[in-house]
Tab-separated table of C-alpha atoms and ligand atoms in Angstrom:
chain	number	residue	atom	x	y	z
R	24	MET	CA	-15.983	-23.165	-16.033
R	25	ASP	CA	-15.104	-19.578	-16.987
R	26	GLU	CA	-18.801	-19.010	-17.625
R	27	VAL	CA	-19.626	-20.205	-14.099
R	28	ARG	CA	-16.887	-17.967	-12.678
R	29	GLN	CA	-18.375	-15.024	-14.575
R	30	GLN	CA	-21.859	-15.767	-13.220
R	31	ILE	CA	-20.479	-15.915	-9.680
R	32	ILE	CA	-18.580	-12.665	-10.184
R	33	ASP	CA	-21.791	-10.998	-11.469
R	34	LEU	CA	-23.502	-12.110	-8.252
R	35	LEU	CA	-20.627	-10.733	-6.171
R	36	ARG	CA	-20.751	-7.432	-8.048
R	37	ARG	CA	-24.432	-7.035	-7.102
R	38	ASN	CA	-23.416	-7.385	-3.446
R	39	ILE	CA	-20.972	-4.478	-3.414
R	40	ARG	CA	-22.596	-1.163	-2.746
R	41	ASN	CA	-21.446	2.343	-3.473
R	42	ILE	CA	-21.574	4.857	-0.632
R	43	PRO	CA	-21.103	8.395	-1.970
R	44	ASP	CA	-19.025	10.930	-0.033
R	45	PHE	CA	-17.588	8.451	2.497
R	46	PRO	CA	-15.325	8.903	4.405
R	47	LYS	CA	-15.136	12.370	2.877
R	48	GLN	CA	-16.744	14.473	0.163
R	49	GLY	CA	-16.053	13.214	-3.356
R	50	ILE	CA	-15.033	9.636	-2.448
R	51	GLN	CA	-17.201	6.828	-3.846
R	52	PHE	CA	-16.690	4.179	-1.168
R	53	LYS	CA	-17.047	0.559	-2.328
R	54	ASP	CA	-18.630	-1.235	0.605
R	55	ILE	CA	-18.140	-5.018	0.747
R	56	THR	CA	-20.201	-5.600	3.907
R	57	PRO	CA	-23.152	-7.008	1.852
R	58	LEU	CA	-20.723	-9.615	0.418
R	59	LEU	CA	-19.863	-10.646	3.964
R	60	LYS	CA	-23.438	-10.643	5.193
R	61	ASN	CA	-24.844	-13.017	2.561
R	62	PRO	CA	-23.737	-16.591	3.400
R	63	ASP	CA	-23.605	-17.573	-0.288
R	64	THR	CA	-21.410	-14.678	-1.379
R	65	LEU	CA	-19.265	-15.055	1.752
R	66	GLU	CA	-18.460	-18.637	0.741
R	67	LEU	CA	-18.223	-18.008	-2.999
R	68	THR	CA	-15.934	-14.983	-2.751
R	69	SER	CA	-13.028	-16.803	-1.118
R	70	GLN	CA	-13.456	-19.779	-3.452
R	71	VAL	CA	-13.365	-17.575	-6.545
R	72	LEU	CA	-10.439	-15.602	-5.112
R	73	ALA	CA	-8.452	-18.786	-4.462
R	74	ARG	CA	-8.909	-20.623	-7.753
R	75	PRO	CA	-6.358	-18.749	-9.958
R	76	PHE	CA	-3.644	-19.334	-7.338
R	77	ARG	CA	-4.207	-23.006	-6.547
R	78	HIS	CA	-1.309	-24.248	-8.665
R	79	LEU	CA	1.150	-21.577	-7.481
R	80	ASP	CA	2.322	-23.217	-4.247
R	81	ILE	CA	1.547	-20.186	-2.107
R	82	ASP	CA	3.169	-20.408	1.335
R	83	TYR	CA	1.499	-17.298	2.815
R	84	VAL	CA	-1.260	-14.867	2.026
R	85	VAL	CA	-0.239	-11.393	3.194
R	86	GLY	CA	-3.375	-9.359	3.960
R	87	LEU	CA	-3.536	-5.578	4.288
R	88	GLU	CA	-5.250	-3.976	7.268
R	89	SER	CA	-8.079	-3.974	7.667
R	90	ARG	CA	-10.442	-5.138	4.945
R	91	GLY	CA	-7.708	-7.373	3.510
R	92	PHE	CA	-8.170	-9.470	6.645
R	93	LEU	CA	-11.838	-10.188	5.976
R	94	PHE	CA	-11.347	-12.578	3.057
R	95	GLY	CA	-7.573	-12.968	3.412
R	96	THR	CA	-7.725	-15.661	6.082
R	97	ASN	CA	-10.389	-17.660	4.174
R	98	LEU	CA	-8.304	-17.299	1.041
R	99	ALA	CA	-5.236	-18.595	2.875
R	100	GLN	CA	-7.238	-21.529	4.220
R	101	ASP	CA	-8.536	-22.376	0.743
R	102	LEU	CA	-4.945	-22.392	-0.561
R	103	HIS	CA	-3.677	-24.344	2.433
R	104	ALA	CA	-1.343	-21.405	3.121
R	105	GLY	CA	-0.648	-19.394	6.259
R	106	PHE	CA	-1.907	-15.849	6.791
R	107	ILE	CA	0.284	-12.845	7.660
R	108	PRO	CA	-1.208	-9.467	8.607
R	109	ILE	CA	0.261	-6.150	7.500
R	110	ARG	CA	-0.871	-3.492	9.924
R	111	LYS	CA	-0.896	0.213	10.651
R	112	PRO	CA	1.983	1.428	12.864
R	113	GLY	CA	2.081	0.364	16.492
R	114	LYS	CA	-0.393	-2.530	16.218
R	115	LEU	CA	1.934	-5.525	15.839
R	116	PRO	CA	3.468	-6.653	19.138
R	117	ALA	CA	6.851	-8.143	18.084
R	118	ASP	CA	9.754	-6.640	16.069
R	119	THR	CA	8.592	-5.054	12.813
R	120	ILE	CA	9.847	-3.607	9.539
R	121	SER	CA	7.981	-0.717	7.977
R	122	ALA	CA	7.380	0.954	4.624
R	123	THR	CA	6.073	4.462	4.022
R	124	TYR	CA	4.184	5.499	0.886
R	125	ALA	CA	2.635	8.674	-0.486
R	126	LEU	CA	-1.101	9.411	-0.313
R	127	GLU	CA	-2.928	12.145	-2.214
R	128	TYR	CA	-2.376	14.330	0.842
R	129	GLY	CA	0.448	13.228	3.121
R	130	GLU	CA	1.773	9.708	3.622
R	131	ASP	CA	1.014	6.431	5.318
R	132	THR	CA	3.106	3.695	6.940
R	133	ILE	CA	2.518	-0.050	7.188
R	134	GLU	CA	4.308	-2.681	9.266
R	135	MET	CA	4.960	-6.416	9.230
R	136	HIS	CA	6.648	-8.693	11.754
R	137	THR	CA	10.338	-9.318	10.961
R	138	ASP	CA	9.868	-13.036	11.642
R	139	ALA	CA	6.739	-13.259	9.490
R	140	PHE	CA	8.199	-15.872	7.100
R	141	ASN	CA	11.433	-17.535	5.985
R	142	ASP	CA	13.613	-16.412	3.078
R	143	GLY	CA	12.285	-17.551	-0.278
R	144	SER	CA	8.661	-17.974	0.863
R	145	ARG	CA	6.077	-17.699	-1.906
R	146	ILE	CA	3.687	-14.859	-1.094
R	147	LEU	CA	0.255	-13.813	-2.335
R	148	ILE	CA	-0.646	-10.197	-1.471
R	149	HIS	CA	-4.373	-9.625	-0.916
R	150	ASP	CA	-6.594	-6.627	-0.260
R	151	ASP	CA	-10.288	-5.958	-0.772
R	152	LEU	CA	-9.651	-3.131	-3.227
R	153	ILE	CA	-6.853	-1.583	-5.266
R	154	ALA	CA	-7.122	2.165	-5.849
R	155	THR	CA	-3.740	3.816	-6.618
R	156	GLY	CA	-1.830	0.644	-5.761
R	157	GLY	CA	0.286	2.538	-3.213
R	158	SER	CA	-0.424	0.238	-0.281
R	159	ALA	CA	0.058	-2.979	-2.304
R	160	LYS	CA	3.351	-1.589	-3.617
R	161	ALA	CA	4.515	-0.799	-0.079
R	162	ALA	CA	3.469	-4.334	0.967
R	163	THR	CA	5.602	-5.686	-1.897
R	164	GLU	CA	8.592	-3.745	-0.531
R	165	LEU	CA	8.107	-5.277	2.915
R	166	VAL	CA	7.849	-8.811	1.536
R	167	GLU	CA	10.943	-8.365	-0.615
R	168	LYS	CA	12.909	-6.793	2.254
R	169	LEU	CA	12.418	-10.047	4.160
R	170	GLY	CA	13.505	-12.149	1.173
R	171	GLY	CA	10.015	-13.275	0.174
R	172	GLN	CA	8.906	-13.760	-3.413
R	173	VAL	CA	5.633	-12.091	-4.423
R	174	VAL	CA	4.050	-14.578	-6.811
R	175	GLY	CA	0.590	-13.060	-6.928
R	176	TYR	CA	-1.752	-10.164	-6.229
R	177	SER	CA	-5.412	-10.704	-5.408
R	178	PHE	CA	-8.052	-7.993	-5.149
R	179	ILE	CA	-11.831	-8.196	-5.086
R	180	VAL	CA	-12.307	-4.737	-6.643
R	181	GLU	CA	-10.212	-2.331	-8.680
R	182	LEU	CA	-11.032	1.305	-9.279
R	183	ALA	CA	-10.366	1.105	-13.006
R	184	ASP	CA	-9.892	4.842	-13.574
R	185	LEU	CA	-6.924	4.919	-11.194
R	186	ASN	CA	-5.199	1.954	-12.893
R	187	GLY	CA	-3.304	1.041	-9.715
R	188	LYS	CA	-1.977	-2.116	-11.405
R	189	LYS	CA	0.548	-0.013	-13.285
R	190	ASN	CA	2.308	0.737	-9.989
R	191	LEU	CA	2.900	-2.951	-9.267
R	192	PRO	CA	5.555	-5.176	-10.839
R	193	GLY	CA	4.297	-6.976	-13.955
R	194	ASP	CA	5.559	-10.513	-13.395
R	195	PRO	CA	3.392	-11.887	-10.554
R	196	LYS	CA	-0.050	-13.216	-11.408
R	197	MET	CA	-2.684	-10.515	-10.919
R	198	ASP	CA	-6.316	-11.453	-10.265
R	199	ILE	CA	-9.046	-8.837	-9.860
R	200	LEU	CA	-12.644	-10.000	-9.703
R	201	ILE	CA	-14.498	-6.754	-10.360
R	202	SER	CA	-13.590	-3.493	-12.137
R	203	LEU	CA	-15.614	-0.494	-11.037
F	7	AMP	P1	-4.484	2.278	-2.611
F	7	AMP	O1	-3.305	2.095	-1.706
F	7	AMP	O2	-4.603	3.664	-3.167
F	7	AMP	O3	-4.521	1.214	-3.710
F	7	AMP	O4	-5.793	2.101	-1.730
F	7	AMP	C1	-6.251	0.852	-1.380
F	7	AMP	C2	-6.697	0.796	0.041
F	7	AMP	O5	-7.565	1.870	0.376
F	7	AMP	C3	-7.471	-0.477	0.304
F	7	AMP	O6	-7.094	-0.971	1.595
F	7	AMP	C4	-8.932	-0.067	0.269
F	7	AMP	O7	-9.664	-0.771	1.252
F	7	AMP	C5	-8.909	1.431	0.551
F	7	AMP	N1	-9.723	2.201	-0.415
F	7	AMP	C6	-9.250	3.162	-1.235
F	7	AMP	N2	-10.242	3.711	-1.958
F	7	AMP	C7	-11.378	3.067	-1.601
F	7	AMP	C8	-12.748	3.152	-2.017
F	7	AMP	N3	-13.158	4.031	-2.953
F	7	AMP	N4	-13.661	2.323	-1.465
F	7	AMP	C9	-13.249	1.435	-0.518
F	7	AMP	N5	-11.977	1.300	-0.079
F	7	AMP	C10	-11.037	2.095	-0.616
């Protein structure tokens, strides 16, 4: 089965393209739109993302705006979990809590609804890509502030040189499909 998973992941890898100097000079942007466009990789990606978490009784997948929404809802559906969006400031309509984290230049803030889930809910945090890990760490803070338990992290791609994993707590299950 691991061999099949590896073959699927190799197919997924071929459907991620690198766009140099986007959105600014020096950034190698990992574009997942080909993964979404191909019906086979669209279906396979959420299945492969879900499998390591099937036995973990996930209550909610928390997806990070905006590319964490693309597979996050499918992933939640595959795990028979709910989906909760984390968004940029001012986008969520009801009461929110927020977390601010440092970027290379400046800082960023993310928000989640205060009534997103009940105390003790089992949460899987998902995004398309982990770079420094700053946004996933801030998402962890929000989940924990509301009394949720982060039991897993799921990313399609990691930028291996940045080793963002080191900025996240070690206990939850971490699944990354592709290291670039
Ligand atoms: P970080 O908080 O540093 O882990 O950055 C992760 C977030 O930034 C994710 O939401 C990614 O979609 C986005 N991101 C950062 N770097 C890249 C990149 N090189 N290609 C595509 N998305 C990126």
